[in-house]
Amino acid sequence: MKLSIQNSDTIGAFSTSLCALHCVATPFLFIAQAQYANQFDSAQAFWSSLDYLFLLISFFAVYQSTKKTTGRYIKPLFWLSWFSLFALIINEKLELFHLPETLTYISAFSLVAIHLYNRKYCRCDSDSCCVDTKI
């Protein structure tokens, strides 16, 4: 199966949306299960490892989307947004700096918006498109 730009943008937007939803839901789930803390250690490990799965899926979606985007500024925006999301999640896991959680949400939703914009306006259906024609 060949992954097209439209598919990679759809997968990327969906994956990053799930990542943002995962980030929003995590504190509520941990608060709700606080009384059962000893029984859910493996579930907590699985839940926190989902961050890496979402990052991996979104990496491949960004990679595929940037290969055929027609937007001149879209490619750097994709990578800037993905690397900022990556850095924020790694920072959160390693607890290097205290940063507001809002930055992670902004980064994730920016990546979703770029995928949706690219899907709608920066499609390249053939191998011979001009990369510098749009924003």
PDB file of C-alpha atoms in Angstrom:
ATOM      1  CA  MET A   1       0.000   0.000   0.000  1.00  0.00           C
ATOM      2  CA  LYS A   2       1.407   3.359  -1.008  1.00  0.00           C
ATOM      3  CA  LEU A   3       0.982   6.096   1.562  1.00  0.00           C
ATOM      4  CA  SER A   4      -0.219   9.278  -0.137  1.00  0.00           C
ATOM      5  CA  ILE A   5       0.038  12.807   1.190  1.00  0.00           C
ATOM      6  CA  GLN A   6      -3.668  12.874   1.949  1.00  0.00           C
ATOM      7  CA  ASN A   7      -3.444   9.624   3.922  1.00  0.00           C
ATOM      8  CA  SER A   8      -0.365  10.723   5.836  1.00  0.00           C
ATOM      9  CA  ASP A   9      -2.025  14.012   6.769  1.00  0.00           C
ATOM     10  CA  THR A  10      -5.151  12.202   7.924  1.00  0.00           C
ATOM     11  CA  ILE A  11      -3.115   9.708   9.947  1.00  0.00           C
ATOM     12  CA  GLY A  12      -0.937  12.484  11.361  1.00  0.00           C
ATOM     13  CA  ALA A  13      -3.869  14.675  12.365  1.00  0.00           C
ATOM     14  CA  PHE A  14      -5.668  11.703  13.921  1.00  0.00           C
ATOM     15  CA  SER A  15      -2.586  10.472  15.766  1.00  0.00           C
ATOM     16  CA  THR A  16      -1.699  13.892  17.116  1.00  0.00           C
ATOM     17  CA  SER A  17      -5.316  14.484  18.172  1.00  0.00           C
ATOM     18  CA  LEU A  18      -5.241  11.186  20.067  1.00  0.00           C
ATOM     19  CA  CYS A  19      -1.961  12.254  21.646  1.00  0.00           C
ATOM     20  CA  ALA A  20      -3.496  15.534  22.832  1.00  0.00           C
ATOM     21  CA  LEU A  21      -6.575  13.701  24.129  1.00  0.00           C
ATOM     22  CA  HIS A  22      -4.260  11.251  25.899  1.00  0.00           C
ATOM     23  CA  CYS A  23      -2.433  14.171  27.554  1.00  0.00           C
ATOM     24  CA  VAL A  24      -5.693  15.756  28.689  1.00  0.00           C
ATOM     25  CA  ALA A  25      -7.189  12.507  30.011  1.00  0.00           C
ATOM     26  CA  THR A  26      -4.123  11.221  31.874  1.00  0.00           C
ATOM     27  CA  PRO A  27      -4.444  13.327  35.054  1.00  0.00           C
ATOM     28  CA  PHE A  28      -8.133  12.513  35.370  1.00  0.00           C
ATOM     29  CA  LEU A  29      -7.549   8.784  34.955  1.00  0.00           C
ATOM     30  CA  PHE A  30      -4.771   8.749  37.539  1.00  0.00           C
ATOM     31  CA  ILE A  31      -6.876  10.712  40.005  1.00  0.00           C
ATOM     32  CA  ALA A  32      -9.803   8.358  39.452  1.00  0.00           C
ATOM     33  CA  GLN A  33      -7.691   5.269  40.078  1.00  0.00           C
ATOM     34  CA  ALA A  34      -5.606   6.666  42.963  1.00  0.00           C
ATOM     35  CA  GLN A  35      -7.361   4.393  45.433  1.00  0.00           C
ATOM     36  CA  TYR A  36      -6.196   1.364  43.431  1.00  0.00           C
ATOM     37  CA  ALA A  37      -2.611   2.537  42.891  1.00  0.00           C
ATOM     38  CA  ASN A  38      -0.916  -0.775  43.654  1.00  0.00           C
ATOM     39  CA  GLN A  39      -3.179  -2.748  41.331  1.00  0.00           C
ATOM     40  CA  PHE A  40      -2.629  -0.606  38.232  1.00  0.00           C
ATOM     41  CA  ASP A  41       1.153  -0.289  37.930  1.00  0.00           C
ATOM     42  CA  SER A  42       1.256  -2.165  34.620  1.00  0.00           C
ATOM     43  CA  ALA A  43      -1.651  -0.106  33.268  1.00  0.00           C
ATOM     44  CA  GLN A  44       0.180   3.097  34.203  1.00  0.00           C
ATOM     45  CA  ALA A  45       3.316   1.924  32.385  1.00  0.00           C
ATOM     46  CA  PHE A  46       1.273   1.087  29.301  1.00  0.00           C
ATOM     47  CA  TRP A  47      -0.587   4.395  29.432  1.00  0.00           C
ATOM     48  CA  SER A  48       2.607   6.441  29.720  1.00  0.00           C
ATOM     49  CA  SER A  49       4.273   4.504  26.897  1.00  0.00           C
ATOM     50  CA  LEU A  50       1.510   5.598  24.529  1.00  0.00           C
ATOM     51  CA  ASP A  51       3.310   8.949  24.245  1.00  0.00           C
ATOM     52  CA  TYR A  52       6.149   7.251  22.405  1.00  0.00           C
ATOM     53  CA  LEU A  53       3.777   5.371  20.111  1.00  0.00           C
ATOM     54  CA  PHE A  54       2.006   8.605  19.155  1.00  0.00           C
ATOM     55  CA  LEU A  55       5.353  10.325  18.553  1.00  0.00           C
ATOM     56  CA  LEU A  56       6.501   7.482  16.314  1.00  0.00           C
ATOM     57  CA  ILE A  57       3.304   7.477  14.257  1.00  0.00           C
ATOM     58  CA  SER A  58       3.334  11.256  13.948  1.00  0.00           C
ATOM     59  CA  PHE A  59       7.007  11.198  12.909  1.00  0.00           C
ATOM     60  CA  PHE A  60       6.253   8.931   9.951  1.00  0.00           C
ATOM     61  CA  ALA A  61       3.167  10.971   9.076  1.00  0.00           C
ATOM     62  CA  VAL A  62       5.211  14.197   9.070  1.00  0.00           C
ATOM     63  CA  TYR A  63       7.960  12.522   7.055  1.00  0.00           C
ATOM     64  CA  GLN A  64       5.509  11.311   4.408  1.00  0.00           C
ATOM     65  CA  SER A  65       3.628  14.600   4.308  1.00  0.00           C
ATOM     66  CA  THR A  66       6.775  16.661   3.845  1.00  0.00           C
ATOM     67  CA  LYS A  67       7.937  14.520   0.952  1.00  0.00           C
ATOM     68  CA  LYS A  68       5.214  15.808  -1.364  1.00  0.00           C
ATOM     69  CA  THR A  69       3.895  19.009   0.118  1.00  0.00           C
ATOM     70  CA  THR A  70       3.595  21.957  -2.246  1.00  0.00           C
ATOM     71  CA  GLY A  71       3.756  24.569   0.506  1.00  0.00           C
ATOM     72  CA  ARG A  72       7.115  26.279   0.784  1.00  0.00           C
ATOM     73  CA  TYR A  73       6.785  27.004   4.506  1.00  0.00           C
ATOM     74  CA  ILE A  74       4.810  23.914   5.421  1.00  0.00           C
ATOM     75  CA  LYS A  75       7.799  21.561   5.540  1.00  0.00           C
ATOM     76  CA  PRO A  76       9.721  23.591   8.168  1.00  0.00           C
ATOM     77  CA  LEU A  77       6.500  24.173  10.114  1.00  0.00           C
ATOM     78  CA  PHE A  78       5.859  20.425  10.202  1.00  0.00           C
ATOM     79  CA  TRP A  79       9.324  19.669  11.545  1.00  0.00           C
ATOM     80  CA  LEU A  80       9.370  22.587  13.970  1.00  0.00           C
ATOM     81  CA  SER A  81       6.027  21.543  15.388  1.00  0.00           C
ATOM     82  CA  TRP A  82       6.997  17.861  15.600  1.00  0.00           C
ATOM     83  CA  PHE A  83      10.378  18.545  17.228  1.00  0.00           C
ATOM     84  CA  SER A  84       8.804  20.901  19.755  1.00  0.00           C
ATOM     85  CA  LEU A  85       6.205  18.251  20.645  1.00  0.00           C
ATOM     86  CA  PHE A  86       8.968  15.649  20.886  1.00  0.00           C
ATOM     87  CA  ALA A  87      11.106  17.880  23.125  1.00  0.00           C
ATOM     88  CA  LEU A  88       8.181  18.767  25.374  1.00  0.00           C
ATOM     89  CA  ILE A  89       7.179  15.141  25.853  1.00  0.00           C
ATOM     90  CA  ILE A  90      10.770  14.031  26.530  1.00  0.00           C
ATOM     91  CA  ASN A  91      11.155  16.937  28.963  1.00  0.00           C
ATOM     92  CA  GLU A  92       7.983  15.850  30.725  1.00  0.00           C
ATOM     93  CA  LYS A  93       9.189  12.255  30.996  1.00  0.00           C
ATOM     94  CA  LEU A  94      12.667  13.187  32.263  1.00  0.00           C
ATOM     95  CA  GLU A  95      11.411  16.140  34.336  1.00  0.00           C
ATOM     96  CA  LEU A  96      14.289  18.366  33.206  1.00  0.00           C
ATOM     97  CA  PHE A  97      12.498  21.719  33.325  1.00  0.00           C
ATOM     98  CA  HIS A  98       9.187  22.765  34.768  1.00  0.00           C
ATOM     99  CA  LEU A  99       7.191  23.919  31.734  1.00  0.00           C
ATOM    100  CA  PRO A 100       3.461  24.563  31.532  1.00  0.00           C
ATOM    101  CA  GLU A 101       1.437  21.698  30.083  1.00  0.00           C
ATOM    102  CA  THR A 102      -0.214  24.252  27.815  1.00  0.00           C
ATOM    103  CA  LEU A 103       2.912  24.281  25.637  1.00  0.00           C
ATOM    104  CA  THR A 104       2.423  20.592  24.848  1.00  0.00           C
ATOM    105  CA  TYR A 105      -1.199  21.191  23.884  1.00  0.00           C
ATOM    106  CA  ILE A 106      -0.271  24.158  21.690  1.00  0.00           C
ATOM    107  CA  SER A 107       2.399  22.108  19.948  1.00  0.00           C
ATOM    108  CA  ALA A 108       0.090  19.137  19.413  1.00  0.00           C
ATOM    109  CA  PHE A 109      -2.792  21.205  18.098  1.00  0.00           C
ATOM    110  CA  SER A 110      -0.404  23.149  15.858  1.00  0.00           C
ATOM    111  CA  LEU A 111       0.723  19.885  14.319  1.00  0.00           C
ATOM    112  CA  VAL A 112      -2.914  18.853  13.791  1.00  0.00           C
ATOM    113  CA  ALA A 113      -3.681  22.208  12.156  1.00  0.00           C
ATOM    114  CA  ILE A 114      -0.662  21.938   9.842  1.00  0.00           C
ATOM    115  CA  HIS A 115      -1.707  18.438   8.789  1.00  0.00           C
ATOM    116  CA  LEU A 116      -5.249  19.608   8.066  1.00  0.00           C
ATOM    117  CA  TYR A 117      -4.049  22.673   6.174  1.00  0.00           C
ATOM    118  CA  ASN A 118      -1.612  20.586   4.161  1.00  0.00           C
ATOM    119  CA  ARG A 119      -4.313  18.033   3.371  1.00  0.00           C
ATOM    120  CA  LYS A 120      -6.654  20.698   2.061  1.00  0.00           C
ATOM    121  CA  TYR A 121      -4.363  23.201   0.315  1.00  0.00           C
ATOM    122  CA  CYS A 122      -0.942  21.667  -0.347  1.00  0.00           C
ATOM    123  CA  ARG A 123      -1.689  18.442  -2.160  1.00  0.00           C
ATOM    124  CA  CYS A 124       0.653  17.061  -4.741  1.00  0.00           C
ATOM    125  CA  ASP A 125      -0.907  14.190  -6.634  1.00  0.00           C
ATOM    126  CA  SER A 126       1.937  13.595  -9.070  1.00  0.00           C
ATOM    127  CA  ASP A 127       5.708  13.287  -8.810  1.00  0.00           C
ATOM    128  CA  SER A 128       6.268  16.358 -10.985  1.00  0.00           C
ATOM    129  CA  CYS A 129       4.726  19.119  -8.892  1.00  0.00           C
ATOM    130  CA  CYS A 130       6.395  22.380  -8.130  1.00  0.00           C
ATOM    131  CA  VAL A 131       7.285  22.566  -4.459  1.00  0.00           C
ATOM    132  CA  ASP A 132       7.538  26.361  -4.265  1.00  0.00           C
ATOM    133  CA  THR A 133       4.103  27.314  -5.588  1.00  0.00           C
ATOM    134  CA  LYS A 134       2.208  27.940  -2.329  1.00  0.00           C
ATOM    135  CA  ILE A 135       2.829  29.200   1.173  1.00  0.00           C
TER     136      ILE A 135
END
